[in-house]
Amino acid sequence: MTKYVNSFFWRICSAALLVCVGCAAQSSTPSNADLDRKVERQIRAHFSVPAQVGIDVTGRKPSTEFPAFDALTVTFSVGDKKQDQEFLISKDGKQLIRMSKIDLTKDPYAETMSKIDISGRPVRGNKNAKVTIVNYDDFQCPFCARMHDTLTQQVLKQYGDKVKVVYKDYPLVEIHPWAKRAAVDANCLGQLKESAYWDFADALHANARSISQKQGADAQRAEVDRLVMEEGKKAGVNTSELQACVSAQKEDKVLASMAEAEALGVSSTPTLFINGQKLEGAVPAQEVKSVIDRALADAGDTAPAAASQKTGNGGN
């Protein structure tokens, strides 16, 4: 599903809508088939539903919460992907309402973090920090290189032991031919020595352009393998174990991370979750810091003086 269609689904989920689906002068309730067609047209127009998204109106039944309305299920579909949304329709068939009910007893950010598995992942920063920054990363992505620089050169230096950074894999395999190879190699190195994972991540983001300039995908992947072995030697890991892992190219952990990301609505890189709050793209460093400051405050902590002063003044 494209990012555009994902964005549409988000609008459907988050919007509140009241539209007229019948003319005021109508003297009788339209047939179910006619009304369903009107509902579809109104939803398609009001939400600018892309042409490739199908709309199916089903399941009309009395609403248990709003006596003057019936509940209506509207299914949006693209290929084999479907999403149901509940609407309310007035008994006379003249008004359609879409409202979002919010359960204030639940913490949405905590629920998001509970769906992210960071067990066994290399950590940069303080492992016991109150703020966790999860970055769904693609080692071949130039925007990821910018975010990597923001996290390593600004966030970690300013926030010190108040944050921990964890990378998860989300290689965009359709457009980045060596990104998955890099993710597998990084995991091979990380399981032998945690700090070496980060040295390799630094090297990949610093050299992504030169790797991509190699002629052909095979040459690019070979260069990634050369770099991981080089970093392994620097770190003093068992090179035989590292070579065996690199040669095996087991992708299960990478594929699991990709599936997890998609379940969270990730469709591009970089995508950050800071204590569960989502940030998409290579957003400015100050935006990242503002979210960190808010997360620290929610956790009963304070931002470092230098970081909070820059946030307050809107500095870079």
PDB file of N, CA and C in Angstrom, residues 206-280:
ATOM      1  N   ALA A 206      28.179   7.026   6.824  1.00  0.00           N
ATOM      2  CA  ALA A 206      29.198   7.951   6.318  1.00  0.00           C
ATOM      3  C   ALA A 206      29.628   7.603   4.899  1.00  0.00           C
ATOM      4  N   ASN A 207      29.533   6.323   4.531  1.00  0.00           N
ATOM      5  CA  ASN A 207      30.052   5.868   3.235  1.00  0.00           C
ATOM      6  C   ASN A 207      28.973   5.378   2.283  1.00  0.00           C
ATOM      7  N   ALA A 208      27.713   5.669   2.588  1.00  0.00           N
ATOM      8  CA  ALA A 208      26.612   5.150   1.764  1.00  0.00           C
ATOM      9  C   ALA A 208      26.738   5.577   0.309  1.00  0.00           C
ATOM     10  N   ARG A 209      27.135   6.800   0.090  1.00  0.00           N
ATOM     11  CA  ARG A 209      27.227   7.281  -1.296  1.00  0.00           C
ATOM     12  C   ARG A 209      28.304   6.523  -2.066  1.00  0.00           C
ATOM     13  N   SER A 210      29.471   6.326  -1.454  1.00  0.00           N
ATOM     14  CA  SER A 210      30.552   5.630  -2.152  1.00  0.00           C
ATOM     15  C   SER A 210      30.200   4.164  -2.390  1.00  0.00           C
ATOM     16  N   ILE A 211      29.468   3.545  -1.459  1.00  0.00           N
ATOM     17  CA  ILE A 211      29.020   2.159  -1.670  1.00  0.00           C
ATOM     18  C   ILE A 211      28.091   2.098  -2.872  1.00  0.00           C
ATOM     19  N   SER A 212      27.165   3.040  -2.954  1.00  0.00           N
ATOM     20  CA  SER A 212      26.185   3.045  -4.040  1.00  0.00           C
ATOM     21  C   SER A 212      26.814   3.344  -5.394  1.00  0.00           C
ATOM     22  N   GLN A 213      28.000   3.925  -5.389  1.00  0.00           N
ATOM     23  CA  GLN A 213      28.679   4.234  -6.649  1.00  0.00           C
ATOM     24  C   GLN A 213      29.384   3.024  -7.244  1.00  0.00           C
ATOM     25  N   LYS A 214      29.469   1.946  -6.487  1.00  0.00           N
ATOM     26  CA  LYS A 214      30.036   0.712  -7.039  1.00  0.00           C
ATOM     27  C   LYS A 214      29.126   0.218  -8.163  1.00  0.00           C
ATOM     28  N   GLN A 215      29.725  -0.345  -9.186  1.00  0.00           N
ATOM     29  CA  GLN A 215      28.964  -0.777 -10.357  1.00  0.00           C
ATOM     30  C   GLN A 215      28.249  -2.099 -10.098  1.00  0.00           C
ATOM     31  N   GLY A 216      26.921  -2.028  -9.999  1.00  0.00           N
ATOM     32  CA  GLY A 216      26.121  -3.232  -9.841  1.00  0.00           C
ATOM     33  C   GLY A 216      25.832  -3.562  -8.392  1.00  0.00           C
ATOM     34  N   ALA A 217      24.671  -4.205  -8.181  1.00  0.00           N
ATOM     35  CA  ALA A 217      24.232  -4.537  -6.823  1.00  0.00           C
ATOM     36  C   ALA A 217      25.181  -5.530  -6.154  1.00  0.00           C
ATOM     37  N   ASP A 218      25.723  -6.476  -6.909  1.00  0.00           N
ATOM     38  CA  ASP A 218      26.634  -7.462  -6.317  1.00  0.00           C
ATOM     39  C   ASP A 218      27.894  -6.792  -5.784  1.00  0.00           C
ATOM     40  N   ALA A 219      28.416  -5.836  -6.523  1.00  0.00           N
ATOM     41  CA  ALA A 219      29.615  -5.115  -6.082  1.00  0.00           C
ATOM     42  C   ALA A 219      29.314  -4.274  -4.846  1.00  0.00           C
ATOM     43  N   GLN A 220      28.121  -3.712  -4.803  1.00  0.00           N
ATOM     44  CA  GLN A 220      27.739  -2.908  -3.648  1.00  0.00           C
ATOM     45  C   GLN A 220      27.614  -3.769  -2.392  1.00  0.00           C
ATOM     46  N   ARG A 221      26.981  -4.928  -2.539  1.00  0.00           N
ATOM     47  CA  ARG A 221      26.838  -5.826  -1.388  1.00  0.00           C
ATOM     48  C   ARG A 221      28.200  -6.367  -0.936  1.00  0.00           C
ATOM     49  N   ALA A 222      29.086  -6.600  -1.906  1.00  0.00           N
ATOM     50  CA  ALA A 222      30.433  -7.059  -1.560  1.00  0.00           C
ATOM     51  C   ALA A 222      31.181  -5.994  -0.758  1.00  0.00           C
ATOM     52  N   GLU A 223      30.964  -4.741  -1.101  1.00  0.00           N
ATOM     53  CA  GLU A 223      31.604  -3.644  -0.372  1.00  0.00           C
ATOM     54  C   GLU A 223      31.065  -3.551   1.054  1.00  0.00           C
ATOM     55  N   VAL A 224      29.767  -3.796   1.222  1.00  0.00           N
ATOM     56  CA  VAL A 224      29.180  -3.826   2.563  1.00  0.00           C
ATOM     57  C   VAL A 224      29.820  -4.936   3.394  1.00  0.00           C
ATOM     58  N   ASP A 225      29.988  -6.117   2.779  1.00  0.00           N
ATOM     59  CA  ASP A 225      30.619  -7.234   3.480  1.00  0.00           C
ATOM     60  C   ASP A 225      32.070  -6.901   3.847  1.00  0.00           C
ATOM     61  N   ARG A 226      32.768  -6.232   2.958  1.00  0.00           N
ATOM     62  CA  ARG A 226      34.155  -5.860   3.243  1.00  0.00           C
ATOM     63  C   ARG A 226      34.225  -4.916   4.435  1.00  0.00           C
ATOM     64  N   LEU A 227      33.280  -3.959   4.465  1.00  0.00           N
ATOM     65  CA  LEU A 227      33.267  -2.992   5.560  1.00  0.00           C
ATOM     66  C   LEU A 227      32.960  -3.647   6.899  1.00  0.00           C
ATOM     67  N   VAL A 228      32.026  -4.606   6.904  1.00  0.00           N
ATOM     68  CA  VAL A 228      31.676  -5.229   8.179  1.00  0.00           C
ATOM     69  C   VAL A 228      32.840  -6.068   8.708  1.00  0.00           C
ATOM     70  N   MET A 229      33.559  -6.729   7.814  1.00  0.00           N
ATOM     71  CA  MET A 229      34.721  -7.498   8.259  1.00  0.00           C
ATOM     72  C   MET A 229      35.821  -6.564   8.766  1.00  0.00           C
ATOM     73  N   GLU A 230      35.960  -5.429   8.124  1.00  0.00           N
ATOM     74  CA  GLU A 230      36.946  -4.440   8.564  1.00  0.00           C
ATOM     75  C   GLU A 230      36.618  -3.927   9.959  1.00  0.00           C
ATOM     76  N   GLU A 231      35.325  -3.611  10.190  1.00  0.00           N
ATOM     77  CA  GLU A 231      34.915  -3.137  11.513  1.00  0.00           C
ATOM     78  C   GLU A 231      35.045  -4.244  12.551  1.00  0.00           C
ATOM     79  N   GLY A 232      34.786  -5.480  12.128  1.00  0.00           N
ATOM     80  CA  GLY A 232      34.928  -6.602  13.046  1.00  0.00           C
ATOM     81  C   GLY A 232      36.361  -6.768  13.520  1.00  0.00           C
ATOM     82  N   LYS A 233      37.310  -6.618  12.603  1.00  0.00           N
ATOM     83  CA  LYS A 233      38.722  -6.714  12.979  1.00  0.00           C
ATOM     84  C   LYS A 233      39.112  -5.597  13.940  1.00  0.00           C
ATOM     85  N   LYS A 234      38.634  -4.383  13.659  1.00  0.00           N
ATOM     86  CA  LYS A 234      38.932  -3.257  14.547  1.00  0.00           C
ATOM     87  C   LYS A 234      38.400  -3.516  15.955  1.00  0.00           C
ATOM     88  N   ALA A 235      37.228  -4.154  16.037  1.00  0.00           N
ATOM     89  CA  ALA A 235      36.583  -4.392  17.328  1.00  0.00           C
ATOM     90  C   ALA A 235      37.130  -5.621  18.039  1.00  0.00           C
ATOM     91  N   GLY A 236      37.940  -6.420  17.339  1.00  0.00           N
ATOM     92  CA  GLY A 236      38.531  -7.594  17.951  1.00  0.00           C
ATOM     93  C   GLY A 236      37.581  -8.758  18.127  1.00  0.00           C
ATOM     94  N   VAL A 237      36.532  -8.841  17.291  1.00  0.00           N
ATOM     95  CA  VAL A 237      35.596  -9.959  17.400  1.00  0.00           C
ATOM     96  C   VAL A 237      36.190 -11.186  16.719  1.00  0.00           C
ATOM     97  N   ASN A 238      35.564 -12.317  16.938  1.00  0.00           N
ATOM     98  CA  ASN A 238      35.980 -13.552  16.282  1.00  0.00           C
ATOM     99  C   ASN A 238      35.605 -13.458  14.804  1.00  0.00           C
ATOM    100  N   THR A 239      36.602 -13.282  13.945  1.00  0.00           N
ATOM    101  CA  THR A 239      36.320 -13.040  12.529  1.00  0.00           C
ATOM    102  C   THR A 239      35.734 -14.268  11.835  1.00  0.00           C
ATOM    103  N   SER A 240      36.064 -15.462  12.321  1.00  0.00           N
ATOM    104  CA  SER A 240      35.492 -16.674  11.726  1.00  0.00           C
ATOM    105  C   SER A 240      33.992 -16.734  11.970  1.00  0.00           C
ATOM    106  N   GLU A 241      33.574 -16.386  13.196  1.00  0.00           N
ATOM    107  CA  GLU A 241      32.144 -16.360  13.510  1.00  0.00           C
ATOM    108  C   GLU A 241      31.434 -15.286  12.705  1.00  0.00           C
ATOM    109  N   LEU A 242      32.072 -14.136  12.602  1.00  0.00           N
ATOM    110  CA  LEU A 242      31.470 -13.036  11.844  1.00  0.00           C
ATOM    111  C   LEU A 242      31.325 -13.425  10.380  1.00  0.00           C
ATOM    112  N   GLN A 243      32.371 -14.012   9.797  1.00  0.00           N
ATOM    113  CA  GLN A 243      32.328 -14.399   8.392  1.00  0.00           C
ATOM    114  C   GLN A 243      31.238 -15.432   8.133  1.00  0.00           C
ATOM    115  N   ALA A 244      31.101 -16.380   9.061  1.00  0.00           N
ATOM    116  CA  ALA A 244      30.070 -17.418   8.898  1.00  0.00           C
ATOM    117  C   ALA A 244      28.681 -16.808   8.918  1.00  0.00           C
ATOM    118  N   CYS A 245      28.452 -15.860   9.796  1.00  0.00           N
ATOM    119  CA  CYS A 245      27.143 -15.196   9.880  1.00  0.00           C
ATOM    120  C   CYS A 245      26.871 -14.371   8.636  1.00  0.00           C
ATOM    121  N   VAL A 246      27.882 -13.634   8.180  1.00  0.00           N
ATOM    122  CA  VAL A 246      27.731 -12.805   6.974  1.00  0.00           C
ATOM    123  C   VAL A 246      27.447 -13.683   5.760  1.00  0.00           C
ATOM    124  N   SER A 247      28.122 -14.822   5.665  1.00  0.00           N
ATOM    125  CA  SER A 247      27.913 -15.723   4.531  1.00  0.00           C
ATOM    126  C   SER A 247      26.525 -16.354   4.554  1.00  0.00           C
ATOM    127  N   ALA A 248      26.022 -16.636   5.755  1.00  0.00           N
ATOM    128  CA  ALA A 248      24.706 -17.277   5.877  1.00  0.00           C
ATOM    129  C   ALA A 248      23.576 -16.339   5.478  1.00  0.00           C
ATOM    130  N   GLN A 249      23.725 -15.061   5.763  1.00  0.00           N
ATOM    131  CA  GLN A 249      22.725 -14.044   5.417  1.00  0.00           C
ATOM    132  C   GLN A 249      21.307 -14.437   5.864  1.00  0.00           C
ATOM    133  N   LYS A 250      21.176 -14.796   7.130  1.00  0.00           N
ATOM    134  CA  LYS A 250      19.851 -15.102   7.670  1.00  0.00           C
ATOM    135  C   LYS A 250      19.076 -13.805   7.865  1.00  0.00           C
ATOM    136  N   GLU A 251      17.915 -13.717   7.225  1.00  0.00           N
ATOM    137  CA  GLU A 251      17.152 -12.463   7.183  1.00  0.00           C
ATOM    138  C   GLU A 251      15.973 -12.434   8.148  1.00  0.00           C
ATOM    139  N   ASP A 252      15.815 -13.468   8.981  1.00  0.00           N
ATOM    140  CA  ASP A 252      14.614 -13.566   9.806  1.00  0.00           C
ATOM    141  C   ASP A 252      14.418 -12.371  10.725  1.00  0.00           C
ATOM    142  N   LYS A 253      15.487 -11.899  11.360  1.00  0.00           N
ATOM    143  CA  LYS A 253      15.367 -10.763  12.275  1.00  0.00           C
ATOM    144  C   LYS A 253      15.023  -9.476  11.520  1.00  0.00           C
ATOM    145  N   VAL A 254      15.625  -9.315  10.368  1.00  0.00           N
ATOM    146  CA  VAL A 254      15.337  -8.125   9.558  1.00  0.00           C
ATOM    147  C   VAL A 254      13.893  -8.145   9.075  1.00  0.00           C
ATOM    148  N   LEU A 255      13.437  -9.287   8.594  1.00  0.00           N
ATOM    149  CA  LEU A 255      12.056  -9.395   8.110  1.00  0.00           C
ATOM    150  C   LEU A 255      11.056  -9.185   9.242  1.00  0.00           C
ATOM    151  N   ALA A 256      11.369  -9.682  10.435  1.00  0.00           N
ATOM    152  CA  ALA A 256      10.490  -9.472  11.588  1.00  0.00           C
ATOM    153  C   ALA A 256      10.410  -8.004  11.947  1.00  0.00           C
ATOM    154  N   SER A 257      11.540  -7.313  11.872  1.00  0.00           N
ATOM    155  CA  SER A 257      11.556  -5.883  12.161  1.00  0.00           C
ATOM    156  C   SER A 257      10.749  -5.106  11.129  1.00  0.00           C
ATOM    157  N   MET A 258      10.854  -5.508   9.873  1.00  0.00           N
ATOM    158  CA  MET A 258      10.088  -4.853   8.812  1.00  0.00           C
ATOM    159  C   MET A 258       8.594  -5.044   9.016  1.00  0.00           C
ATOM    160  N   ALA A 259       8.194  -6.255   9.388  1.00  0.00           N
ATOM    161  CA  ALA A 259       6.772  -6.537   9.632  1.00  0.00           C
ATOM    162  C   ALA A 259       6.264  -5.737  10.826  1.00  0.00           C
ATOM    163  N   GLU A 260       7.071  -5.644  11.859  1.00  0.00           N
ATOM    164  CA  GLU A 260       6.709  -4.855  13.034  1.00  0.00           C
ATOM    165  C   GLU A 260       6.506  -3.390  12.660  1.00  0.00           C
ATOM    166  N   ALA A 261       7.430  -2.865  11.853  1.00  0.00           N
ATOM    167  CA  ALA A 261       7.335  -1.467  11.432  1.00  0.00           C
ATOM    168  C   ALA A 261       6.046  -1.208  10.659  1.00  0.00           C
ATOM    169  N   GLU A 262       5.726  -2.087   9.733  1.00  0.00           N
ATOM    170  CA  GLU A 262       4.523  -1.901   8.926  1.00  0.00           C
ATOM    171  C   GLU A 262       3.263  -1.983   9.779  1.00  0.00           C
ATOM    172  N   ALA A 263       3.278  -2.845  10.804  1.00  0.00           N
ATOM    173  CA  ALA A 263       2.129  -2.932  11.708  1.00  0.00           C
ATOM    174  C   ALA A 263       1.940  -1.640  12.493  1.00  0.00           C
ATOM    175  N   LEU A 264       3.024  -0.887  12.655  1.00  0.00           N
ATOM    176  CA  LEU A 264       2.967   0.398  13.356  1.00  0.00           C
ATOM    177  C   LEU A 264       2.660   1.557  12.416  1.00  0.00           C
ATOM    178  N   GLY A 265       2.486   1.267  11.138  1.00  0.00           N
ATOM    179  CA  GLY A 265       2.190   2.323  10.171  1.00  0.00           C
ATOM    180  C   GLY A 265       3.414   2.983   9.579  1.00  0.00           C
ATOM    181  N   VAL A 266       4.581   2.374   9.745  1.00  0.00           N
ATOM    182  CA  VAL A 266       5.796   2.930   9.150  1.00  0.00           C
ATOM    183  C   VAL A 266       5.776   2.644   7.653  1.00  0.00           C
ATOM    184  N   SER A 267       6.023   3.670   6.860  1.00  0.00           N
ATOM    185  CA  SER A 267       6.042   3.485   5.408  1.00  0.00           C
ATOM    186  C   SER A 267       7.230   4.170   4.756  1.00  0.00           C
ATOM    187  N   SER A 268       8.065   4.834   5.551  1.00  0.00           N
ATOM    188  CA  SER A 268       9.224   5.528   5.001  1.00  0.00           C
ATOM    189  C   SER A 268      10.300   5.592   6.083  1.00  0.00           C
ATOM    190  N   THR A 269      11.502   5.931   5.654  1.00  0.00           N
ATOM    191  CA  THR A 269      12.606   6.068   6.598  1.00  0.00           C
ATOM    192  C   THR A 269      13.236   7.443   6.460  1.00  0.00           C
ATOM    193  N   PRO A 270      13.776   7.973   7.562  1.00  0.00           N
ATOM    194  CA  PRO A 270      13.724   7.406   8.911  1.00  0.00           C
ATOM    195  C   PRO A 270      12.359   7.649   9.560  1.00  0.00           C
ATOM    196  N   THR A 271      11.970   6.771  10.463  1.00  0.00           N
ATOM    197  CA  THR A 271      10.800   6.988  11.311  1.00  0.00           C
ATOM    198  C   THR A 271      11.216   6.736  12.754  1.00  0.00           C
ATOM    199  N   LEU A 272      11.001   7.737  13.598  1.00  0.00           N
ATOM    200  CA  LEU A 272      11.355   7.644  15.015  1.00  0.00           C
ATOM    201  C   LEU A 272      10.104   7.419  15.854  1.00  0.00           C
ATOM    202  N   PHE A 273      10.279   6.704  16.953  1.00  0.00           N
ATOM    203  CA  PHE A 273       9.285   6.648  18.022  1.00  0.00           C
ATOM    204  C   PHE A 273      10.002   7.041  19.305  1.00  0.00           C
ATOM    205  N   ILE A 274       9.640   8.195  19.846  1.00  0.00           N
ATOM    206  CA  ILE A 274      10.266   8.689  21.079  1.00  0.00           C
ATOM    207  C   ILE A 274       9.284   8.471  22.211  1.00  0.00           C
ATOM    208  N   ASN A 275       9.563   7.450  23.029  1.00  0.00           N
ATOM    209  CA  ASN A 275       8.599   7.012  24.046  1.00  0.00           C
ATOM    210  C   ASN A 275       7.209   6.827  23.443  1.00  0.00           C
ATOM    211  N   GLY A 276       7.187   6.381  22.195  1.00  0.00           N
ATOM    212  CA  GLY A 276       5.930   6.069  21.522  1.00  0.00           C
ATOM    213  C   GLY A 276       5.413   7.142  20.592  1.00  0.00           C
ATOM    214  N   GLN A 277       5.923   8.371  20.686  1.00  0.00           N
ATOM    215  CA  GLN A 277       5.456   9.435  19.791  1.00  0.00           C
ATOM    216  C   GLN A 277       6.206   9.349  18.471  1.00  0.00           C
ATOM    217  N   LYS A 278       5.455   9.360  17.389  1.00  0.00           N
ATOM    218  CA  LYS A 278       6.013   9.101  16.059  1.00  0.00           C
ATOM    219  C   LYS A 278       6.485  10.378  15.377  1.00  0.00           C
ATOM    220  N   LEU A 279       7.676  10.302  14.787  1.00  0.00           N
ATOM    221  CA  LEU A 279       8.212  11.378  13.952  1.00  0.00           C
ATOM    222  C   LEU A 279       8.670  10.756  12.640  1.00  0.00           C
ATOM    223  N   GLU A 280       8.185  11.261  11.514  1.00  0.00           N
ATOM    224  CA  GLU A 280       8.521  10.708  10.211  1.00  0.00           C
ATOM    225  C   GLU A 280       9.453  11.636   9.447  1.00  0.00           C
TER     226      GLU A 280
END
